[in-house]
XYZ file of C-alpha atoms in Angstrom:
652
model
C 75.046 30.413 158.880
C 78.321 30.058 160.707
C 78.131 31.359 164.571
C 81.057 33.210 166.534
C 80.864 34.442 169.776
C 78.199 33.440 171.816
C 75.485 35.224 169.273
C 72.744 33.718 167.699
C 69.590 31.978 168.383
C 68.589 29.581 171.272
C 67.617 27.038 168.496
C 71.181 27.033 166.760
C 73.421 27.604 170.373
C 71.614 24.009 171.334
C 72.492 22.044 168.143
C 76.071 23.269 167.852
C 77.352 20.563 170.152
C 75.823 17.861 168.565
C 76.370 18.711 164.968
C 80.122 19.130 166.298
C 80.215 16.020 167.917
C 78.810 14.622 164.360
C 81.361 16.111 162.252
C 83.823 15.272 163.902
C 82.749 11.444 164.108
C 82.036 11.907 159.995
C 85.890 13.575 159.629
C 87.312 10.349 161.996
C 85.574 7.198 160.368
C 86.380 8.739 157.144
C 90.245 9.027 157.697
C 90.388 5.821 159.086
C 88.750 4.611 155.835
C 91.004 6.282 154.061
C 93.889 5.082 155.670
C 92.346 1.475 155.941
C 91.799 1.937 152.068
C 95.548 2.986 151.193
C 97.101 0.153 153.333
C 94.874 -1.975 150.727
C 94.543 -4.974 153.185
C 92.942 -3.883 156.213
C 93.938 -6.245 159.120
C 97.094 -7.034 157.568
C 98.583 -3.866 158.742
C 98.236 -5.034 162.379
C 100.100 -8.367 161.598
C 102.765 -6.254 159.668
C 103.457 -4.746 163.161
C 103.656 -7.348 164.595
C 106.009 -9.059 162.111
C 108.233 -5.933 162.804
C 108.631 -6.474 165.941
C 109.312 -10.448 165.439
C 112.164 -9.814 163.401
C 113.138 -6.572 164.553
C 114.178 -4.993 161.055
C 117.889 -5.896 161.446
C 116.781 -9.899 161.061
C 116.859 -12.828 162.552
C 117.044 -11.619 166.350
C 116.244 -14.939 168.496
C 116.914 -17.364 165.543
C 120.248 -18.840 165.195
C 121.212 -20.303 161.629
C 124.726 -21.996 163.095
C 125.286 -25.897 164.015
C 125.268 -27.063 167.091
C 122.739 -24.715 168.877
C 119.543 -23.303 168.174
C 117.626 -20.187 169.478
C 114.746 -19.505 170.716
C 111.661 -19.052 168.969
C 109.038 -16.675 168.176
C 105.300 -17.454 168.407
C 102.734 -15.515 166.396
C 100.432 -13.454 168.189
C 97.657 -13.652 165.814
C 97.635 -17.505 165.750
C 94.898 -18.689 168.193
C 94.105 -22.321 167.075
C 96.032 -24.910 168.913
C 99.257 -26.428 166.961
C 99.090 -29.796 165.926
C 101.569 -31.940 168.028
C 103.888 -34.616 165.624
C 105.604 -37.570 167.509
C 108.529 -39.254 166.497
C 108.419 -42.268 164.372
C 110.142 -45.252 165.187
C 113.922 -45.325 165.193
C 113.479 -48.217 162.580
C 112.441 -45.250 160.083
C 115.332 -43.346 160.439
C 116.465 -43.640 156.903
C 112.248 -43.951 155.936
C 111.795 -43.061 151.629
C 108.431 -43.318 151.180
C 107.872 -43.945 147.145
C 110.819 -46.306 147.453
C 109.815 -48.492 150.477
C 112.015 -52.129 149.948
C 108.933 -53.999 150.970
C 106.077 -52.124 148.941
C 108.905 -52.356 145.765
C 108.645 -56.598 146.112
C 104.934 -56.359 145.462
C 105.462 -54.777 141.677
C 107.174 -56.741 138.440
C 110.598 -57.043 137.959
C 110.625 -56.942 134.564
C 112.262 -53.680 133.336
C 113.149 -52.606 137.105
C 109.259 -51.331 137.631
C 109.910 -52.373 141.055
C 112.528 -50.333 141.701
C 110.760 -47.309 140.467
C 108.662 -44.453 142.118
C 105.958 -46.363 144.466
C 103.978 -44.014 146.731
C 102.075 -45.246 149.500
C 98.495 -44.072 149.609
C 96.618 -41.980 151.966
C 96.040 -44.321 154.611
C 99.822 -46.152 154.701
C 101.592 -42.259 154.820
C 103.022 -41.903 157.872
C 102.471 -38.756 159.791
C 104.952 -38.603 162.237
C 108.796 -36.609 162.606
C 111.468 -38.793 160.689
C 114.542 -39.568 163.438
C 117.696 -38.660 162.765
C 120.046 -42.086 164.285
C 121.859 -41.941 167.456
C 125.227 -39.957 167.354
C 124.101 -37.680 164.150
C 126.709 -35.134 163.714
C 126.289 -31.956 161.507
C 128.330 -32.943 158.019
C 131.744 -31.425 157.172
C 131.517 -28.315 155.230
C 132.554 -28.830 151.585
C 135.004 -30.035 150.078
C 135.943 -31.405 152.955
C 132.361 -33.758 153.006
C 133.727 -35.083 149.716
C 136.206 -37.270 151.327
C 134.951 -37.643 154.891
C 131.301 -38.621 156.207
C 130.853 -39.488 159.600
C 129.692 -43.044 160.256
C 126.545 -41.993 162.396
C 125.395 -40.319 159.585
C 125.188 -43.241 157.389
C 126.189 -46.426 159.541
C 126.301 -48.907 156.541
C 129.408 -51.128 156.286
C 128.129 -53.319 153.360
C 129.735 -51.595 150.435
C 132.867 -51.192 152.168
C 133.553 -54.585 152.009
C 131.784 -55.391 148.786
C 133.447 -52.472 146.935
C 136.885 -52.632 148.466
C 138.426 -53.720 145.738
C 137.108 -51.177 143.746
C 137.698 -48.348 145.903
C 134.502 -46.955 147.181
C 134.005 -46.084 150.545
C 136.575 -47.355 153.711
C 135.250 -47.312 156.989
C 137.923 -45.636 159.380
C 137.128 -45.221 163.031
C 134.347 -43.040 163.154
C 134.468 -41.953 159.602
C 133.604 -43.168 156.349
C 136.455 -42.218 153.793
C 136.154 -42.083 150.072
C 139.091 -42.487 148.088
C 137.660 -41.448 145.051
C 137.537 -44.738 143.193
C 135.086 -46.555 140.984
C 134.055 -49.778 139.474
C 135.686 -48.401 136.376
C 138.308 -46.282 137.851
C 139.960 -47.553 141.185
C 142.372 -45.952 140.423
C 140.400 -42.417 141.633
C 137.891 -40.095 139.746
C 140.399 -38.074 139.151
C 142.761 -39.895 136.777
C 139.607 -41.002 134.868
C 138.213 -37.621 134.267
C 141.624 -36.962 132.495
C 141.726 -39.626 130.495
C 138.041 -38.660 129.273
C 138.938 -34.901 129.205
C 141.074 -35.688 126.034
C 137.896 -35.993 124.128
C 135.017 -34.190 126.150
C 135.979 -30.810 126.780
C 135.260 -29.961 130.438
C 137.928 -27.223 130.444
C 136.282 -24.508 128.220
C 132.310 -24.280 129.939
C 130.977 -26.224 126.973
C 130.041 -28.936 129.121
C 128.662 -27.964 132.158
C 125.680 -30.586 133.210
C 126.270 -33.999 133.562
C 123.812 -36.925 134.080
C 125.454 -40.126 135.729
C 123.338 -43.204 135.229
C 123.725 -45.615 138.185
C 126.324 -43.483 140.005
C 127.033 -45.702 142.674
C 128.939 -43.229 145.583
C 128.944 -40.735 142.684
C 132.684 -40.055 142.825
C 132.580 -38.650 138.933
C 130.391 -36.327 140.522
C 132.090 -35.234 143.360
C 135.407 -34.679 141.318
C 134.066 -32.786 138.400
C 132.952 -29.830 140.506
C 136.409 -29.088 140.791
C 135.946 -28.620 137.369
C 133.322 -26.201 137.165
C 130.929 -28.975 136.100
C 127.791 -30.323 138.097
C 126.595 -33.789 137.781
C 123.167 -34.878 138.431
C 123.919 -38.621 139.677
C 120.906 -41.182 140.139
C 120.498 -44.908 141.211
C 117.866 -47.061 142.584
C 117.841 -48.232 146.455
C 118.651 -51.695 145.964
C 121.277 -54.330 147.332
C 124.084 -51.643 146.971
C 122.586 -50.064 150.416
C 122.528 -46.642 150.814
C 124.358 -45.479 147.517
C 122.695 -42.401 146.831
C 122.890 -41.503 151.090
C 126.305 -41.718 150.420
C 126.045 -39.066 147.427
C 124.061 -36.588 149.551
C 125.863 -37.175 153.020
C 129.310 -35.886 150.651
C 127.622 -33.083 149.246
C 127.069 -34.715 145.945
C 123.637 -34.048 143.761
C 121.938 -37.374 143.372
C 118.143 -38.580 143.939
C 117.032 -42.506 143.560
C 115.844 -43.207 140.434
C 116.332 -45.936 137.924
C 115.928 -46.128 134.052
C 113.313 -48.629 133.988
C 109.832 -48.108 131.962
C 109.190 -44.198 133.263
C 110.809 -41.242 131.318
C 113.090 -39.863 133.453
C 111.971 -36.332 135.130
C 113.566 -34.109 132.945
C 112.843 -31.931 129.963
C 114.297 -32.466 126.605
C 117.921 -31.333 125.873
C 118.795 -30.991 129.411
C 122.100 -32.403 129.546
C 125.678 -31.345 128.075
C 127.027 -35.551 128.874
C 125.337 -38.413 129.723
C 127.713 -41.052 131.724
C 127.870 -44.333 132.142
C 130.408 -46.553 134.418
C 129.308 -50.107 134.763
C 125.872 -48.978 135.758
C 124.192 -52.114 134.591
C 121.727 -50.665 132.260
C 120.845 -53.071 129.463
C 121.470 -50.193 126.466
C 120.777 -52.560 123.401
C 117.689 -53.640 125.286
C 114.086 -52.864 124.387
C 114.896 -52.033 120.963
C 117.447 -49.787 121.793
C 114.380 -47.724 124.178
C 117.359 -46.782 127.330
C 119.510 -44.731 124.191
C 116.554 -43.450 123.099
C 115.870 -41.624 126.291
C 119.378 -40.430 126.831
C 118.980 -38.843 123.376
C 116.020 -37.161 124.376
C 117.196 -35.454 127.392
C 120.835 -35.030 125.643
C 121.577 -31.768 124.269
C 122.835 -31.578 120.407
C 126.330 -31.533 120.701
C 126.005 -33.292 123.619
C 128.283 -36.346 124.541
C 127.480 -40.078 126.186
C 130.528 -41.876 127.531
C 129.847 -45.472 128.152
C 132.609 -47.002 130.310
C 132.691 -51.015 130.592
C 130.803 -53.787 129.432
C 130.758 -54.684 126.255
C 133.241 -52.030 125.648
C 136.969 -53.659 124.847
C 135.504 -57.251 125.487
C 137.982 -58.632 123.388
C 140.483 -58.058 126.527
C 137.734 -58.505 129.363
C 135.376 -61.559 128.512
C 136.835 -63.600 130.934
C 137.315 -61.423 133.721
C 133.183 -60.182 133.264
C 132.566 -64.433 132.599
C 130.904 -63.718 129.094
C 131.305 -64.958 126.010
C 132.704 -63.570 123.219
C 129.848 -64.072 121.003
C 127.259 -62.040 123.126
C 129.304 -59.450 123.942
C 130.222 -58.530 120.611
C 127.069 -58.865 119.862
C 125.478 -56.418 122.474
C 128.286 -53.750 121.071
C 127.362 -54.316 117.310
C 123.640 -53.338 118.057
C 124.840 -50.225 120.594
C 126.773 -49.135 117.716
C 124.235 -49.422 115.702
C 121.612 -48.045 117.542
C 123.895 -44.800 118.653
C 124.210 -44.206 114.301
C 120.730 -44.182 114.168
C 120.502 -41.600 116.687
C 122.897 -39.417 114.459
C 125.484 -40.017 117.608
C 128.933 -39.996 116.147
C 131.727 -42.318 117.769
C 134.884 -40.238 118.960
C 136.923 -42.169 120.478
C 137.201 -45.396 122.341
C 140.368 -46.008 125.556
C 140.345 -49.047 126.809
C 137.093 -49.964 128.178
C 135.650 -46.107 127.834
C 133.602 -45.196 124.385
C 132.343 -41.709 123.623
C 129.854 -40.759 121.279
C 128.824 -37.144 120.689
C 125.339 -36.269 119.531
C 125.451 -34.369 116.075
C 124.183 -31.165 116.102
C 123.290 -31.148 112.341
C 121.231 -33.798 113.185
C 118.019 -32.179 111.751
C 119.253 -31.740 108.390
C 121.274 -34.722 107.914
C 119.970 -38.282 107.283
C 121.380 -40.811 109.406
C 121.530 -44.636 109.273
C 118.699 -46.630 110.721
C 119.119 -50.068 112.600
C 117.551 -53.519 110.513
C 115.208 -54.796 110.493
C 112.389 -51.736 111.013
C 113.808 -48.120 112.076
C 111.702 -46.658 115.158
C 109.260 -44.097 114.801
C 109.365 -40.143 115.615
C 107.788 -39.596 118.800
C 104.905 -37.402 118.442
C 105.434 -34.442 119.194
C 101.614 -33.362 118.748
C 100.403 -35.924 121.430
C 101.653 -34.265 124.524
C 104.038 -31.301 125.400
C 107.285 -32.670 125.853
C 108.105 -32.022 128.890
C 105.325 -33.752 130.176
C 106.926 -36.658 131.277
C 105.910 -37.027 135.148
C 104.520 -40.940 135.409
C 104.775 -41.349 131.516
C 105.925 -44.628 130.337
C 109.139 -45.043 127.925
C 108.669 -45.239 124.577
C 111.028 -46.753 121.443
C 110.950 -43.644 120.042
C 113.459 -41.125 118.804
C 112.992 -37.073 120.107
C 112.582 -34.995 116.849
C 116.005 -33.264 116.931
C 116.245 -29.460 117.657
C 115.301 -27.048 114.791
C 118.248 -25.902 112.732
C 119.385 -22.527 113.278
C 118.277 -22.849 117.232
C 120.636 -20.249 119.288
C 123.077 -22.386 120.924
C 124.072 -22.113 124.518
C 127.187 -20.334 125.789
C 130.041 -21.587 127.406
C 129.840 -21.913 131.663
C 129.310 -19.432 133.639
C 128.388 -17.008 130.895
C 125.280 -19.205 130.442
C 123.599 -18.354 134.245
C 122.842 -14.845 133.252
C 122.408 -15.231 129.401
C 118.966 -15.316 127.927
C 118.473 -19.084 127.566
C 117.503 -20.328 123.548
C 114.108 -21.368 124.916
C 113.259 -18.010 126.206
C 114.615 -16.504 123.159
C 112.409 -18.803 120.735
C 109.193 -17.835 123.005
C 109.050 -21.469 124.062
C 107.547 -20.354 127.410
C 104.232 -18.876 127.146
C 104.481 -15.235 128.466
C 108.081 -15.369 129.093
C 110.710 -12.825 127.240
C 113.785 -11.460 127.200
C 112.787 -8.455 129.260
C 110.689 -10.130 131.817
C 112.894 -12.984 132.373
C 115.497 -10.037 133.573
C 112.945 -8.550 135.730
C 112.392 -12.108 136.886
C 116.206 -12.365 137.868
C 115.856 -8.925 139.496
C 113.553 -9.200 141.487
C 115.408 -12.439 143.031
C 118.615 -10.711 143.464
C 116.393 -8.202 145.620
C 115.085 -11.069 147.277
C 118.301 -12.882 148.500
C 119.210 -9.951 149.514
C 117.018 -9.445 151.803
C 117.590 -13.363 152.969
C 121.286 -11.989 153.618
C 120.055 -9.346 156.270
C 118.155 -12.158 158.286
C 120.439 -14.940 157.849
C 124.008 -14.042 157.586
C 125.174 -17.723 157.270
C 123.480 -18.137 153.563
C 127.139 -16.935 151.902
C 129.255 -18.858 154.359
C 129.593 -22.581 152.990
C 127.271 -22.980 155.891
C 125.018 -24.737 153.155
C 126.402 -26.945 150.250
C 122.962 -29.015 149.469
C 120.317 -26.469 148.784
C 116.494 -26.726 147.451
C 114.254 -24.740 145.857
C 110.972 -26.307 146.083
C 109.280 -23.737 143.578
C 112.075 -22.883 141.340
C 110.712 -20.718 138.316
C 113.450 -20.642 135.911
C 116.243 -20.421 138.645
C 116.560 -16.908 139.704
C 117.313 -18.176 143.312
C 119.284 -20.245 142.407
C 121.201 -18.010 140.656
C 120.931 -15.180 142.844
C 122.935 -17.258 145.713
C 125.025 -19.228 143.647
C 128.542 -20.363 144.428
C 131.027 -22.747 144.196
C 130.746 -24.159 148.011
C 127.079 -24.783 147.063
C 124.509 -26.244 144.580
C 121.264 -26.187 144.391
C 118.336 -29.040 143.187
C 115.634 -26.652 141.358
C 112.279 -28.336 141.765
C 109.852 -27.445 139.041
C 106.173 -28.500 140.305
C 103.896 -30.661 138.319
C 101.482 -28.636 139.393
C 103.226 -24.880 138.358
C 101.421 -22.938 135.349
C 104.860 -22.821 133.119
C 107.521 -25.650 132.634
C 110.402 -24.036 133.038
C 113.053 -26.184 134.047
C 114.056 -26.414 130.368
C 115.212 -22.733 131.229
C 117.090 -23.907 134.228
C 119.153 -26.311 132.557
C 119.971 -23.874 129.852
C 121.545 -21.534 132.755
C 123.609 -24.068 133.604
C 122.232 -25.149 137.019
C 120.009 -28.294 137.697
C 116.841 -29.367 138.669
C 114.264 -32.295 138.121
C 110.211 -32.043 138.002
C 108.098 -33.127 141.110
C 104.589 -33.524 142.603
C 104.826 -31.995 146.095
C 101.771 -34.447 147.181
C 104.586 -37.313 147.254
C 106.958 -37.867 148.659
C 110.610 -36.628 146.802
C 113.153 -39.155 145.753
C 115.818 -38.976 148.332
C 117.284 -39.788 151.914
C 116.004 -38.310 154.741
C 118.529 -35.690 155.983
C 120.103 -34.781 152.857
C 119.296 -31.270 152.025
C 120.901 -27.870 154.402
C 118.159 -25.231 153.635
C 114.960 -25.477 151.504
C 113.436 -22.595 150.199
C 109.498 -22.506 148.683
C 108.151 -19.547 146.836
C 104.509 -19.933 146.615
C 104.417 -23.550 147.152
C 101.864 -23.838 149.399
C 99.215 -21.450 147.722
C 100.053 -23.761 144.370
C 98.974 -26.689 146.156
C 96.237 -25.700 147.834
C 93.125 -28.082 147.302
C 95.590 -30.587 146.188
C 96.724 -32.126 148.886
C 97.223 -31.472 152.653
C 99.720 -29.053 154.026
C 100.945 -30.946 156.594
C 101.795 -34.029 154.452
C 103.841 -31.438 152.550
C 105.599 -29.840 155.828
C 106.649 -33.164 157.271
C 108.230 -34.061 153.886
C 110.271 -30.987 154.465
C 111.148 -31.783 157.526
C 111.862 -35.460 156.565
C 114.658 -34.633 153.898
C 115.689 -31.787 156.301
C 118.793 -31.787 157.980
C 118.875 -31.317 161.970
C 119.826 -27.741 162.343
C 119.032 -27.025 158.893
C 117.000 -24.055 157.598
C 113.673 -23.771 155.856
C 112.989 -20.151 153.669
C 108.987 -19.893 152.770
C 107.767 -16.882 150.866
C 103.700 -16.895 150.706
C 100.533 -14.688 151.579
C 100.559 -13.503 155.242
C 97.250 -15.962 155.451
C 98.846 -19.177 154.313
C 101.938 -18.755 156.331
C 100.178 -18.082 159.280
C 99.135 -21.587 158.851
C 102.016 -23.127 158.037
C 103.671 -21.250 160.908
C 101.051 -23.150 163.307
C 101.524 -26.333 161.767
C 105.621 -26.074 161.775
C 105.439 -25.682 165.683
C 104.104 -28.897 166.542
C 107.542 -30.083 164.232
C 109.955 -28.937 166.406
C 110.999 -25.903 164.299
C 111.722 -22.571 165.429
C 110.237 -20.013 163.538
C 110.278 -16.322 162.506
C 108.540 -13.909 160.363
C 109.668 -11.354 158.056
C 107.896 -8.646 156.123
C 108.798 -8.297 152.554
C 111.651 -5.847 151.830
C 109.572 -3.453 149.557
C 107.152 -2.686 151.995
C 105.240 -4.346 155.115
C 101.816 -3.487 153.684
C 102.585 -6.185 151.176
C 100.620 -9.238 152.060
C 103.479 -11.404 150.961
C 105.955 -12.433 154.024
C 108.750 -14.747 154.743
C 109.204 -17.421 157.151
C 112.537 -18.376 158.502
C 112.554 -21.882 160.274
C 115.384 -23.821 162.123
C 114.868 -27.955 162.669
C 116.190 -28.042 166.117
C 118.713 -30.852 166.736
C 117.297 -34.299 168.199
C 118.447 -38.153 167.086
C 116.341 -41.484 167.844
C 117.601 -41.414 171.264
C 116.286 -38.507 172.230
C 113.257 -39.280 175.385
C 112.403 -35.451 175.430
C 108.658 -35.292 174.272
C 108.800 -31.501 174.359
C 108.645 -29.504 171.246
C 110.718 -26.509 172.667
C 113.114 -27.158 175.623
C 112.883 -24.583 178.892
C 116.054 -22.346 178.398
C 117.796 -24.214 180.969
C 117.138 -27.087 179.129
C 118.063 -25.914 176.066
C 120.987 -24.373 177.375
C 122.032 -28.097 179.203
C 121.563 -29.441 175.576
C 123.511 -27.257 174.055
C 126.549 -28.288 176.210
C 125.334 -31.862 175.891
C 125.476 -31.892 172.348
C 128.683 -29.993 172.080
C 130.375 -33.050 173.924
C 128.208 -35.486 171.637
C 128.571 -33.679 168.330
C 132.421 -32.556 168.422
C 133.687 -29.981 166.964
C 135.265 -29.597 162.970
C 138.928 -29.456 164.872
C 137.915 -32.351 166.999
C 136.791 -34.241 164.082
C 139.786 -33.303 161.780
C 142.168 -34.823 164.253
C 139.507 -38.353 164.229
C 139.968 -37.919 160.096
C 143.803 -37.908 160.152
C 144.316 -40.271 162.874
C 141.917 -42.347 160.900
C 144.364 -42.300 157.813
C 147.540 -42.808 159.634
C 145.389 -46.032 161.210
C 144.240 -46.496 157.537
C 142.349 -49.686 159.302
C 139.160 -50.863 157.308
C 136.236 -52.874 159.028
């Protein structure tokens, strides 16, 4: 019985205090249960504090997402372990590609360019060390500027200026590298050429918006069609023509080394809107017509392949390309022959151009076969087919797409469209009202990237990658015409999906993150990962996957991870023994979410660089900052150097 007053027994006045004293312990533990219970995550609420306070709601206070500085960064309480320290790696590694080392390609055949295909090295030849950027790096002009104009320290080859003079490459002016805009097959510019093909291919009307350009040299075709609303996806190998593909990247251009060899090339089927080729060297009637046969399979119906010089018009250019007569007509007869068999119909041939479209009635039509035995169908029933990651080319033609399949729209109506493959249920799981949730949800994302980083919509980055790309809603979420963006579809993700990303219109090649990705160091602006590291963990280490960032990283560029608090916290103590500078962000729904975001910076340091600290007193930094201004000049500064450079119009 309840007691008020001072009434009652002597028994019951000397247990009130303690069953009090109990209650009230009882009513406390059982709130902070509750409470504990309704955050859902229990000692992620403290680290959702503390992530508060790191990035201070507003964003991005103490990390700077301009060139030519850096601030300071932000360590994470929680993180107790000591962060591993990275040196630099020789200055001799500055331009370091890993699966396409010149040395480790002489040990493999030559027959059908194997050796100038993917080569990894294994565990115990990876380096683990901070690629250098070379002495005198600058920050590249902002597009479409970098188009004609890369600054020599950047790239400080002089090889193809003097092999491809002629021809119109790449000039070396001063401290710049200018490119005119020619080609083997058009030095006359990219420009003029595109015209000439635009009377067949129509580039005007969104119809063809993805192009793939087969050894793409500088990839001028590339760099001219964006003006056109199309995006090329440019490859070649790293071979005698040195640095190529650097070239492509240092302009702004999308390109990766590659080579059509014996491996499928990493795309789905019916990626592409054009396939292109300009004296790339690719032996097309060879291999029993094999090289068409995988252009066909990653060529949309409908699609077009332009073949620009040899054997075309050889009747006029035998002599000049020192072939005979006989052997080039011959090599056209069978590419004529193989293209019919492929159901590709010839449009139109100008001058030493040809273009062939691929029928899109081509699964209810019969079309000619080659003598003496027609190829088989590939089978479809052996493997999905867009599992093509290490799979060897076959002579085999791509069973053409199923009559009645919903064809794509026109450019840029395509990016938000449903895409045909979502619409057929050709992703497990995937429809028409979860892929717009899907796009959504991004859109919410980026802009919540916007709040932090107010540089993302500024043409402060043109060459952009999503390591984890889904079916593009980043991509599309922060797309615009000063920028592009290489989707990466993991190996290793549940769903291929890049089959959807080519059907928006963007573009985007498959990839194991345990190796090393086909490309320059320095040649991407910002890389953003959703999830990447929880999908590869227990397949390979996090670190080897963080310095790969960081190798095809550009100095001052920025890295966006979204992941579980626990596996960022990681990655965050990894990352500052890289020389990155580092905040965390809670997600924009709510910080009880365990999901967060990690903004990184790559600070700004070149080869000659002696300083062996990973972040710089603020005297120091602030000394480097001036330093650097003086070293790396400023756009005005470096205008005046470009048009001097043409008035000079000197070549070395």
């Amino acid at each position: 019985m309840a007691i008020k007053g001072g009434g009652g027994s002597a028994e019951n006045r000397g247990r009130s205090p303690l069953a009090m004293v109990v209650a009230v312990g009882l009513c406390c533990f059982f709130y902070l249960l509750g409470a504990w219970q309704r955050s859902g995550y229990g000692k992620g609420d403290s680290i959702a504090m503390a992530v508060n306070r790191q990035t201070a709601a507003c964003g991005g206070v103490g990390l700077s997402f301009e060139t030519h500085h850096g601030g300071a960064g932000v360590e994470n309480e929680t993180m107790a372990a000591p962060a591993p320290e990275f040196a630099a790696c020789a200055a001799a590694m500055a331009d370091h590609t890993p699966c396409h080392d010149q040395e480790r390609a002489m040990r493999f055949p030559r027959e059908n360019m194997v050796y100038r295909e993917r080569h990894c090295p294994g565990d115990g030849e990876r380096l683990r060390c901070l690629v250098p950027a070379p002495p005198g790096y600058v920050t590249p002009f902002p597009w479409p500027r970098s188009r004609d104009y890369v600054p020599f320290a950047n790239a400080p080859y002089k090889s193809l200026t003097v092999e491809k003079a002629v021809q119109n490459w790449v000039r070396h002016e001063g401290r710049l590298l200018r490119f005119p805009g020619g080609g083997t097959q058009f030095p006359g510019g990219a420009d003029k050429y595109i015209d000439q093909l635009a009377t067949v291919v129509p580039f005007a009307d969104g119809s063809v918006r993805t192009v793939l350009d087969t050894g793409c040299g500088v990839a001028s075709l590339g760099a001219y069609l964006d003006a056109r609303g199309v995006i090329a996806m440019s490859f070649a190998p790293r071979d005698s023509h040195e640095a190529q593909v650097q070239f492509a990247l240092e302009r702004g251009v999308p390109a990766f080394i590659g080579v059509l060899g014996s491996i499928k090339l990493p795309f789905p089927p019916r990626s592409f809107d054009m396939a292109h080729c300009s004296r790339c060297l690719i032996p097309w009637s060879a291999n029993g017509g094999m090289y068409m046969m995988e252009i066909d399979r990653v060529l949309r119906a409908d699609g077009y392949w332009v073949l620009s010089g040899p054997p075309i018009n050889w009747r006029t250019n035998h002599k000049a390309w020192e072939r005979t007569e006989a052997d080039l007509a011959a090599e056209q007869q069978l590419i004529e022959e193989y293209a019919a068999m492929l159901c590709w119909e010839k449009l139109a041939e100008m001058g030493e151009a040809a273009v062939w479209r691929k029928r899109p009635d081509a699964a209810v039509v019969s079309c000619p076969t080659a003598t003496p035995a027609p190829p088989r169908t590939c089978d479809a029933a052996a493997a999905s087919p867009d599992d093509v990651w290490y799979k060897k080319m076959e002579p085999c033609i791509t069973p053409p797409q199923a009559a009645g399949e919903v064809m794509l729209r026109p450019f840029p109506e395509r990016l938000t469209a449903v895409p045909p493959r979502v619409a057929a249920g050709e992703v497990p799981g995937l429809t028409g009202e979860s892929y717009a949730e899907e796009n959504a949800r991004w859109e919410r994302h980026v802009a919540a990237y916007r709040k932090v980083n107010y540089r993302l919509d500024a043409g402060r980055y043109r060459n952009i990658m999503d390591m984890n790309a889904g079916v593009g809603g980043f991509a599309a979420a922060v797309f615009s015409p000063k920028s592009w963006v290489m989707n990466v579809v993991p190996t290793a993700a549940e769903l291929s999906t890049l089959g959807v990303v080519y059907e928006r219109g963007l573009i985007g090649i498959f990839h194991d993150w345990c190796e090393a990705f086909s490309t320059y160091p320095r040649t991407y602006d910002l890389i953003h990962g959703n999830g990447v590291f929880t999908l590869y963990k227990d397949k390979c280490k996090m670190e080897d996957i963080l310095l790969e960032m960081d190798r095809i990283l550009r100095p001052e560029g920025t890295v966006i991870l979204r992941d579980d608090i626990e596996v960022l916290l990681k990655v965050q103590r990894i990352a500052s023994g890289m020389r990155w500078k580092m905040i965390m962000a809670n997600h924009e729904d709510s910080p009880h979410i365990p999901e967060k975001v990690l903004y990184a910076v790559k600070r700004y340091w070149t080869a000659d660089d002696k300083s062996s600290e990973p972040e710089p007193e603020p005297e120091k930094m602030k000394k480097k900052a001036g330093s650097s201004s003086q070293e790396r000049s400023s756009e005005e500064e470096e205008e005046s150097t470009a048009s001097s450079s043409e008035e000079k119009g000197s070549e070395e």
